[in-house]
PDB file of C-alpha atoms in Angstrom:
ATOM      1  CA  SER A 200      95.162 140.577  95.199  1.00  0.00           C
ATOM      2  CA  ASN A 201      97.824 143.261  94.923  1.00  0.00           C
ATOM      3  CA  VAL A 202     101.469 142.247  95.229  1.00  0.00           C
ATOM      4  CA  LEU A 203     104.329 144.441  96.450  1.00  0.00           C
ATOM      5  CA  THR A 204     107.716 143.294  95.193  1.00  0.00           C
ATOM      6  CA  GLN A 205     110.980 144.106  96.943  1.00  0.00           C
ATOM      7  CA  PRO A 206     114.519 142.963  96.171  1.00  0.00           C
ATOM      8  CA  PRO A 207     115.458 140.120  98.533  1.00  0.00           C
ATOM      9  CA  SER A 208     118.679 141.779  99.563  1.00  0.00           C
ATOM     10  CA  VAL A 209     120.657 144.996  99.401  1.00  0.00           C
ATOM     11  CA  SER A 210     124.269 145.272 100.453  1.00  0.00           C
ATOM     12  CA  VAL A 211     125.911 148.580 101.274  1.00  0.00           C
ATOM     13  CA  ALA A 212     129.167 149.777 102.807  1.00  0.00           C
ATOM     14  CA  PRO A 213     129.102 151.963 105.915  1.00  0.00           C
ATOM     15  CA  GLY A 214     128.684 155.616 105.034  1.00  0.00           C
ATOM     16  CA  GLU A 215     127.151 154.856 101.668  1.00  0.00           C
ATOM     17  CA  THR A 216     123.514 155.098 100.583  1.00  0.00           C
ATOM     18  CA  ALA A 217     121.060 152.203 100.543  1.00  0.00           C
ATOM     19  CA  ARG A 218     117.974 152.322  98.353  1.00  0.00           C
ATOM     20  CA  ILE A 219     115.214 149.798  98.910  1.00  0.00           C
ATOM     21  CA  THR A 220     112.486 149.622  96.309  1.00  0.00           C
ATOM     22  CA  CYS A 221     108.893 148.445  96.528  1.00  0.00           C
ATOM     23  CA  GLY A 222     107.013 147.910  93.293  1.00  0.00           C
ATOM     24  CA  GLY A 223     103.367 147.336  92.534  1.00  0.00           C
ATOM     25  CA  LYS A 224     100.462 148.777  90.577  1.00  0.00           C
ATOM     26  CA  ILE A 225      98.661 149.809  93.762  1.00  0.00           C
ATOM     27  CA  ILE A 226     101.458 152.227  94.649  1.00  0.00           C
ATOM     28  CA  THR A 227     100.280 154.616  91.948  1.00  0.00           C
ATOM     29  CA  THR A 228      97.152 155.319  94.008  1.00  0.00           C
ATOM     30  CA  LYS A 229      98.024 154.482  97.625  1.00  0.00           C
ATOM     31  CA  ASN A 230     100.348 155.732 100.336  1.00  0.00           C
ATOM     32  CA  VAL A 231     103.278 153.517 101.290  1.00  0.00           C
ATOM     33  CA  HIS A 232     104.577 152.813 104.779  1.00  0.00           C
ATOM     34  CA  TRP A 233     107.912 151.246 105.701  1.00  0.00           C
ATOM     35  CA  TYR A 234     108.991 149.086 108.652  1.00  0.00           C
ATOM     36  CA  GLN A 235     112.390 148.056 109.937  1.00  0.00           C
ATOM     37  CA  GLN A 236     112.733 144.704 111.687  1.00  0.00           C
ATOM     38  CA  LYS A 237     115.866 143.552 113.466  1.00  0.00           C
ATOM     39  CA  PRO A 238     116.383 139.879 114.373  1.00  0.00           C
ATOM     40  CA  GLY A 239     114.161 138.734 117.206  1.00  0.00           C
ATOM     41  CA  GLN A 240     112.379 142.070 117.454  1.00  0.00           C
ATOM     42  CA  ALA A 241     109.008 143.455 116.438  1.00  0.00           C
ATOM     43  CA  PRO A 242     108.905 145.707 113.377  1.00  0.00           C
ATOM     44  CA  VAL A 243     109.326 149.444 113.858  1.00  0.00           C
ATOM     45  CA  LEU A 244     107.700 152.050 111.642  1.00  0.00           C
ATOM     46  CA  VAL A 245     110.400 154.143 109.939  1.00  0.00           C
ATOM     47  CA  MET A 246     108.419 155.945 107.239  1.00  0.00           C
ATOM     48  CA  PHE A 247     104.724 156.585 106.684  1.00  0.00           C
ATOM     49  CA  TYR A 248     102.549 158.158 104.027  1.00  0.00           C
ATOM     50  CA  ASP A 249     105.378 157.823 101.523  1.00  0.00           C
ATOM     51  CA  SER A 250     107.795 160.322 103.053  1.00  0.00           C
ATOM     52  CA  ASP A 251     106.874 161.202 106.636  1.00  0.00           C
ATOM     53  CA  ARG A 252     109.293 160.182 109.350  1.00  0.00           C
ATOM     54  CA  PRO A 253     108.040 159.186 112.832  1.00  0.00           C
ATOM     55  CA  SER A 254     109.629 160.938 115.754  1.00  0.00           C
ATOM     56  CA  GLY A 255     112.878 159.304 116.752  1.00  0.00           C
ATOM     57  CA  ILE A 256     113.754 158.083 113.277  1.00  0.00           C
ATOM     58  CA  PRO A 257     116.984 159.662 112.004  1.00  0.00           C
ATOM     59  CA  GLU A 258     116.865 162.142 109.152  1.00  0.00           C
ATOM     60  CA  ARG A 259     119.104 159.728 107.269  1.00  0.00           C
ATOM     61  CA  PHE A 260     115.919 157.839 106.432  1.00  0.00           C
ATOM     62  CA  SER A 261     113.799 159.243 103.624  1.00  0.00           C
ATOM     63  CA  GLY A 262     111.015 158.001 101.394  1.00  0.00           C
ATOM     64  CA  SER A 263     109.674 158.738  97.939  1.00  0.00           C
ATOM     65  CA  THR A 264     107.396 157.342  95.273  1.00  0.00           C
ATOM     66  CA  SER A 265     107.406 157.519  91.510  1.00  0.00           C
ATOM     67  CA  GLY A 266     104.821 155.800  89.402  1.00  0.00           C
ATOM     68  CA  ASN A 267     104.397 152.276  90.656  1.00  0.00           C
ATOM     69  CA  THR A 268     107.590 152.227  92.736  1.00  0.00           C
ATOM     70  CA  ALA A 269     108.256 153.444  96.258  1.00  0.00           C
ATOM     71  CA  THR A 270     111.783 153.862  97.564  1.00  0.00           C
ATOM     72  CA  LEU A 271     113.157 153.953 101.089  1.00  0.00           C
ATOM     73  CA  THR A 272     116.556 155.619 101.123  1.00  0.00           C
ATOM     74  CA  ILE A 273     119.025 155.296 103.969  1.00  0.00           C
ATOM     75  CA  SER A 274     121.857 157.807 103.719  1.00  0.00           C
ATOM     76  CA  ARG A 275     125.191 157.470 105.515  1.00  0.00           C
ATOM     77  CA  VAL A 276     124.399 153.892 106.397  1.00  0.00           C
ATOM     78  CA  GLU A 277     125.476 152.659 109.821  1.00  0.00           C
ATOM     79  CA  ALA A 278     125.977 149.133 111.131  1.00  0.00           C
ATOM     80  CA  GLY A 279     122.817 149.530 113.200  1.00  0.00           C
ATOM     81  CA  ASP A 280     120.739 149.905 110.041  1.00  0.00           C
ATOM     82  CA  GLU A 281     121.276 146.247 109.198  1.00  0.00           C
ATOM     83  CA  ALA A 282     117.795 144.742 109.285  1.00  0.00           C
ATOM     84  CA  ASP A 283     114.864 143.538 107.228  1.00  0.00           C
ATOM     85  CA  TYR A 284     112.695 146.239 105.696  1.00  0.00           C
ATOM     86  CA  TYR A 285     109.072 145.866 104.608  1.00  0.00           C
ATOM     87  CA  CYS A 286     106.826 148.187 102.649  1.00  0.00           C
ATOM     88  CA  GLN A 287     103.080 148.188 103.226  1.00  0.00           C
ATOM     89  CA  VAL A 288      99.946 149.707 101.725  1.00  0.00           C
ATOM     90  CA  TRP A 289      96.248 149.628 102.510  1.00  0.00           C
ATOM     91  CA  ASP A 290      94.379 148.055  99.627  1.00  0.00           C
ATOM     92  CA  SER A 291      90.857 149.467  99.708  1.00  0.00           C
ATOM     93  CA  SER A 292      89.620 147.469  96.769  1.00  0.00           C
ATOM     94  CA  TRP A 293      86.727 145.023  96.824  1.00  0.00           C
ATOM     95  CA  GLU A 294      88.169 143.105  99.797  1.00  0.00           C
ATOM     96  CA  PRO A 295      90.106 145.723 101.816  1.00  0.00           C
ATOM     97  CA  SER A 296      93.318 144.563 103.417  1.00  0.00           C
ATOM     98  CA  TYR A 297      96.815 145.502 104.441  1.00  0.00           C
ATOM     99  CA  VAL A 298      99.377 144.311 101.931  1.00  0.00           C
ATOM    100  CA  PHE A 299     103.026 143.872 102.877  1.00  0.00           C
ATOM    101  CA  GLY A 300     105.965 143.767 100.554  1.00  0.00           C
ATOM    102  CA  THR A 301     108.118 140.665 100.271  1.00  0.00           C
ATOM    103  CA  GLY A 302     110.831 142.197 102.424  1.00  0.00           C
ATOM    104  CA  THR A 303     114.444 143.249 101.847  1.00  0.00           C
ATOM    105  CA  LYS A 304     117.434 142.234 103.922  1.00  0.00           C
ATOM    106  CA  VAL A 305     119.869 145.131 104.204  1.00  0.00           C
ATOM    107  CA  THR A 306     123.403 144.005 104.915  1.00  0.00           C
ATOM    108  CA  VAL A 307     126.049 146.490 105.982  1.00  0.00           C
ATOM    109  CA  LEU A 308     129.376 145.289 104.658  1.00  0.00           C
TER     110      LEU A 308
ATOM    111  CA  GLN B 185     102.788 155.421 126.649  1.00  0.00           C
ATOM    112  CA  LEU B 186     100.796 152.781 124.844  1.00  0.00           C
ATOM    113  CA  GLN B 187     101.941 149.214 125.464  1.00  0.00           C
ATOM    114  CA  LEU B 188     100.664 146.011 123.907  1.00  0.00           C
ATOM    115  CA  GLN B 189     101.285 142.545 125.342  1.00  0.00           C
ATOM    116  CA  GLU B 190     100.317 139.315 123.630  1.00  0.00           C
ATOM    117  CA  SER B 191      99.552 136.207 125.640  1.00  0.00           C
ATOM    118  CA  GLY B 192      98.239 132.717 125.059  1.00  0.00           C
ATOM    119  CA  PRO B 193      99.261 129.082 124.569  1.00  0.00           C
ATOM    120  CA  GLY B 194     102.532 128.638 122.754  1.00  0.00           C
ATOM    121  CA  LEU B 195     101.548 125.223 121.437  1.00  0.00           C
ATOM    122  CA  VAL B 196      98.329 124.313 119.650  1.00  0.00           C
ATOM    123  CA  LYS B 197      97.384 120.984 118.113  1.00  0.00           C
ATOM    124  CA  SER B 198      96.586 120.736 114.448  1.00  0.00           C
ATOM    125  CA  SER B 199      92.879 121.183 113.602  1.00  0.00           C
ATOM    126  CA  GLU B 200      92.216 122.970 116.905  1.00  0.00           C
ATOM    127  CA  THR B 201      91.640 126.688 117.564  1.00  0.00           C
ATOM    128  CA  LEU B 202      94.448 129.114 118.280  1.00  0.00           C
ATOM    129  CA  SER B 203      93.533 131.767 120.854  1.00  0.00           C
ATOM    130  CA  LEU B 204      95.555 134.838 121.733  1.00  0.00           C
ATOM    131  CA  THR B 205      94.899 137.908 123.836  1.00  0.00           C
ATOM    132  CA  CYS B 206      96.406 141.359 123.538  1.00  0.00           C
ATOM    133  CA  THR B 207      96.351 143.387 126.742  1.00  0.00           C
ATOM    134  CA  VAL B 208      96.512 147.128 126.168  1.00  0.00           C
ATOM    135  CA  SER B 209      97.969 149.484 128.760  1.00  0.00           C
ATOM    136  CA  GLY B 210      98.491 153.222 128.670  1.00  0.00           C
ATOM    137  CA  ASP B 211      95.128 153.936 127.081  1.00  0.00           C
ATOM    138  CA  SER B 212      91.582 152.635 127.046  1.00  0.00           C
ATOM    139  CA  ILE B 213      90.486 150.791 123.940  1.00  0.00           C
ATOM    140  CA  ARG B 214      87.001 152.162 124.604  1.00  0.00           C
ATOM    141  CA  SER B 215      87.974 155.809 124.678  1.00  0.00           C
ATOM    142  CA  SER B 216      90.637 155.773 122.003  1.00  0.00           C
ATOM    143  CA  THR B 217      89.846 156.060 118.327  1.00  0.00           C
ATOM    144  CA  TYR B 218      92.385 153.464 117.303  1.00  0.00           C
ATOM    145  CA  PHE B 219      92.060 150.279 115.371  1.00  0.00           C
ATOM    146  CA  TRP B 220      93.669 147.208 116.884  1.00  0.00           C
ATOM    147  CA  GLY B 221      95.247 144.650 114.625  1.00  0.00           C
ATOM    148  CA  TRP B 222      96.975 141.304 114.443  1.00  0.00           C
ATOM    149  CA  ILE B 223      99.899 140.568 112.161  1.00  0.00           C
ATOM    150  CA  ARG B 224     101.842 137.336 112.001  1.00  0.00           C
ATOM    151  CA  GLN B 225     105.204 136.174 110.736  1.00  0.00           C
ATOM    152  CA  SER B 226     106.003 132.573 109.973  1.00  0.00           C
ATOM    153  CA  PRO B 227     109.572 131.484 110.773  1.00  0.00           C
ATOM    154  CA  GLY B 228     111.970 133.020 108.301  1.00  0.00           C
ATOM    155  CA  LYS B 229     109.124 134.578 106.339  1.00  0.00           C
ATOM    156  CA  GLY B 230     107.570 137.989 105.827  1.00  0.00           C
ATOM    157  CA  LEU B 231     104.731 139.831 107.524  1.00  0.00           C
ATOM    158  CA  GLU B 232     101.099 138.884 107.009  1.00  0.00           C
ATOM    159  CA  TRP B 233      98.160 140.985 108.158  1.00  0.00           C
ATOM    160  CA  ILE B 234      95.457 138.899 109.846  1.00  0.00           C
ATOM    161  CA  GLY B 235      92.866 141.541 110.615  1.00  0.00           C
ATOM    162  CA  SER B 236      91.908 144.664 112.521  1.00  0.00           C
ATOM    163  CA  ILE B 237      89.098 145.606 114.875  1.00  0.00           C
ATOM    164  CA  TYR B 238      87.630 148.860 116.143  1.00  0.00           C
ATOM    165  CA  TYR B 239      86.605 149.005 119.802  1.00  0.00           C
ATOM    166  CA  SER B 240      82.973 149.101 118.705  1.00  0.00           C
ATOM    167  CA  GLY B 241      83.409 145.671 117.166  1.00  0.00           C
ATOM    168  CA  SER B 242      83.755 146.549 113.493  1.00  0.00           C
ATOM    169  CA  THR B 243      86.202 144.146 111.911  1.00  0.00           C
ATOM    170  CA  TYR B 244      88.335 143.829 108.803  1.00  0.00           C
ATOM    171  CA  TYR B 245      89.916 140.465 107.984  1.00  0.00           C
ATOM    172  CA  ASN B 246      92.504 139.257 105.506  1.00  0.00           C
ATOM    173  CA  PRO B 247      90.425 137.725 102.704  1.00  0.00           C
ATOM    174  CA  SER B 248      92.664 134.660 102.664  1.00  0.00           C
ATOM    175  CA  LEU B 249      92.064 133.984 106.364  1.00  0.00           C
ATOM    176  CA  LYS B 250      88.648 135.386 107.141  1.00  0.00           C
ATOM    177  CA  SER B 251      86.840 132.063 107.032  1.00  0.00           C
ATOM    178  CA  ARG B 252      88.919 130.946 110.036  1.00  0.00           C
ATOM    179  CA  VAL B 253      89.519 134.189 111.954  1.00  0.00           C
ATOM    180  CA  THR B 254      87.508 135.880 114.684  1.00  0.00           C
ATOM    181  CA  MET B 255      88.565 139.030 116.508  1.00  0.00           C
ATOM    182  CA  SER B 256      86.821 140.627 119.453  1.00  0.00           C
ATOM    183  CA  ALA B 257      87.280 143.470 121.905  1.00  0.00           C
ATOM    184  CA  ASP B 258      86.714 143.260 125.668  1.00  0.00           C
ATOM    185  CA  THR B 259      86.520 146.874 126.795  1.00  0.00           C
ATOM    186  CA  SER B 260      86.108 145.920 130.469  1.00  0.00           C
ATOM    187  CA  ARG B 261      89.475 144.154 130.455  1.00  0.00           C
ATOM    188  CA  ASN B 262      91.061 146.433 127.856  1.00  0.00           C
ATOM    189  CA  GLN B 263      91.896 143.418 125.736  1.00  0.00           C
ATOM    190  CA  ILE B 264      91.703 142.377 122.124  1.00  0.00           C
ATOM    191  CA  SER B 265      91.420 138.702 121.281  1.00  0.00           C
ATOM    192  CA  LEU B 266      92.208 136.610 118.231  1.00  0.00           C
ATOM    193  CA  LYS B 267      90.939 133.164 117.350  1.00  0.00           C
ATOM    194  CA  VAL B 268      92.085 131.138 114.358  1.00  0.00           C
ATOM    195  CA  SER B 269      90.230 127.885 113.831  1.00  0.00           C
ATOM    196  CA  SER B 270      91.266 124.652 112.147  1.00  0.00           C
ATOM    197  CA  VAL B 271      94.963 125.444 112.401  1.00  0.00           C
ATOM    198  CA  THR B 272      97.673 123.649 110.482  1.00  0.00           C
ATOM    199  CA  ALA B 273     101.453 123.814 110.525  1.00  0.00           C
ATOM    200  CA  ALA B 274     101.181 126.791 108.181  1.00  0.00           C
ATOM    201  CA  ASP B 275      99.716 128.801 111.072  1.00  0.00           C
ATOM    202  CA  THR B 276     102.921 128.416 113.077  1.00  0.00           C
ATOM    203  CA  ALA B 277     104.160 131.967 113.486  1.00  0.00           C
ATOM    204  CA  VAL B 278     104.967 134.865 115.754  1.00  0.00           C
ATOM    205  CA  TYR B 279     101.733 136.756 116.266  1.00  0.00           C
ATOM    206  CA  TYR B 280     101.961 140.505 116.840  1.00  0.00           C
ATOM    207  CA  CYS B 281      99.328 142.804 118.291  1.00  0.00           C
ATOM    208  CA  THR B 282      99.403 146.259 116.727  1.00  0.00           C
ATOM    209  CA  THR B 283      97.512 149.518 116.640  1.00  0.00           C
ATOM    210  CA  HIS B 284      96.794 152.064 113.921  1.00  0.00           C
ATOM    211  CA  PRO B 285      94.856 155.334 114.163  1.00  0.00           C
ATOM    212  CA  THR B 286      92.695 154.742 111.111  1.00  0.00           C
ATOM    213  CA  ILE B 287      91.980 151.626 109.105  1.00  0.00           C
ATOM    214  CA  SER B 288      94.388 152.692 106.384  1.00  0.00           C
ATOM    215  CA  ALA B 289      97.098 154.160 108.611  1.00  0.00           C
ATOM    216  CA  PRO B 290     100.338 152.341 109.430  1.00  0.00           C
ATOM    217  CA  CYS B 291     100.934 150.426 112.628  1.00  0.00           C
ATOM    218  CA  PHE B 292     102.612 152.837 115.018  1.00  0.00           C
ATOM    219  CA  SER B 293     102.793 150.491 117.988  1.00  0.00           C
ATOM    220  CA  TRP B 294     103.540 146.789 118.193  1.00  0.00           C
ATOM    221  CA  GLY B 295     103.605 144.204 120.931  1.00  0.00           C
ATOM    222  CA  GLN B 296     106.710 142.087 121.382  1.00  0.00           C
ATOM    223  CA  GLY B 297     105.038 139.136 119.681  1.00  0.00           C
ATOM    224  CA  ALA B 298     103.981 135.660 120.774  1.00  0.00           C
ATOM    225  CA  LEU B 299     105.256 132.494 119.126  1.00  0.00           C
ATOM    226  CA  VAL B 300     102.581 129.909 118.462  1.00  0.00           C
ATOM    227  CA  THR B 301     103.590 126.488 117.221  1.00  0.00           C
ATOM    228  CA  VAL B 302     101.071 124.124 115.681  1.00  0.00           C
ATOM    229  CA  SER B 303     101.880 120.493 116.366  1.00  0.00           C
ATOM    230  CA  SER B 304     100.551 117.415 114.691  1.00  0.00           C
TER     231      SER B 304
END
C-alpha cells in the first residue's frame, strides 16, 4: 500500500511561515487534500485538490505539489494555527482506498 | 447545513461486534449524490479510513479492515451504519462519520466523533 510521510513536528514563531510536507510516490499522480485537527475536535478540511481553499479558510493557507512531495504552507502563523495536520490522497490502485499521512504537529512558539 | 451525528455503545467487549450509526440531517442521503464514510482515530494516533458507501449501497472498504467491516444505508431513517466484527483493543478509537461528493474527493463534513472502547 502507498505511504504518505510527514514530519512529526514543525515549530514556528508567530508571524513566521510554517511549511508542512507530505511525501510519497502516489503524489506524483494524485491530488492531495489537507486537514487541520485541534485537540478534542474533528478534523477540518483546509486545502483540497492540492491548492484549493474551502470557503472560510484564511488566505494564509496555501498548498502546492512538486514531484512526489506536497506542501501545506501557513503564512503569518497565528497561535490559533497550532494543531495537527494530515495530508490525504485517494489511492485508486488495485484495492482503492483513502490514504492519510502520518500527521504533523504544528507548534506555535 | 449538513450535519452528521454518530451514536452507539461507547463500550464493546473484545471479540464482539462494534455497531455505530450516523444520523444525517440537512439533506437526504437518498437524494444527494454524496458518499458517506467512516474514519477512525486511535488514542494519540493518526487518521485511518474505514470505508465509504453510496446511498445505493455501493461500498468501498479499507483493504486492511474489509474482512471485518460492513456498512449500510437506511434511506428511510437517513442513517448510515457501521459494523466491525471480532473487535480487539486495537479497534479502540474515536469513530467519525464523514461525507465526500465523489469517491476520490476529500471529506468536507465531519461528525463530532464517537469514542468506542474495546474491553477485555
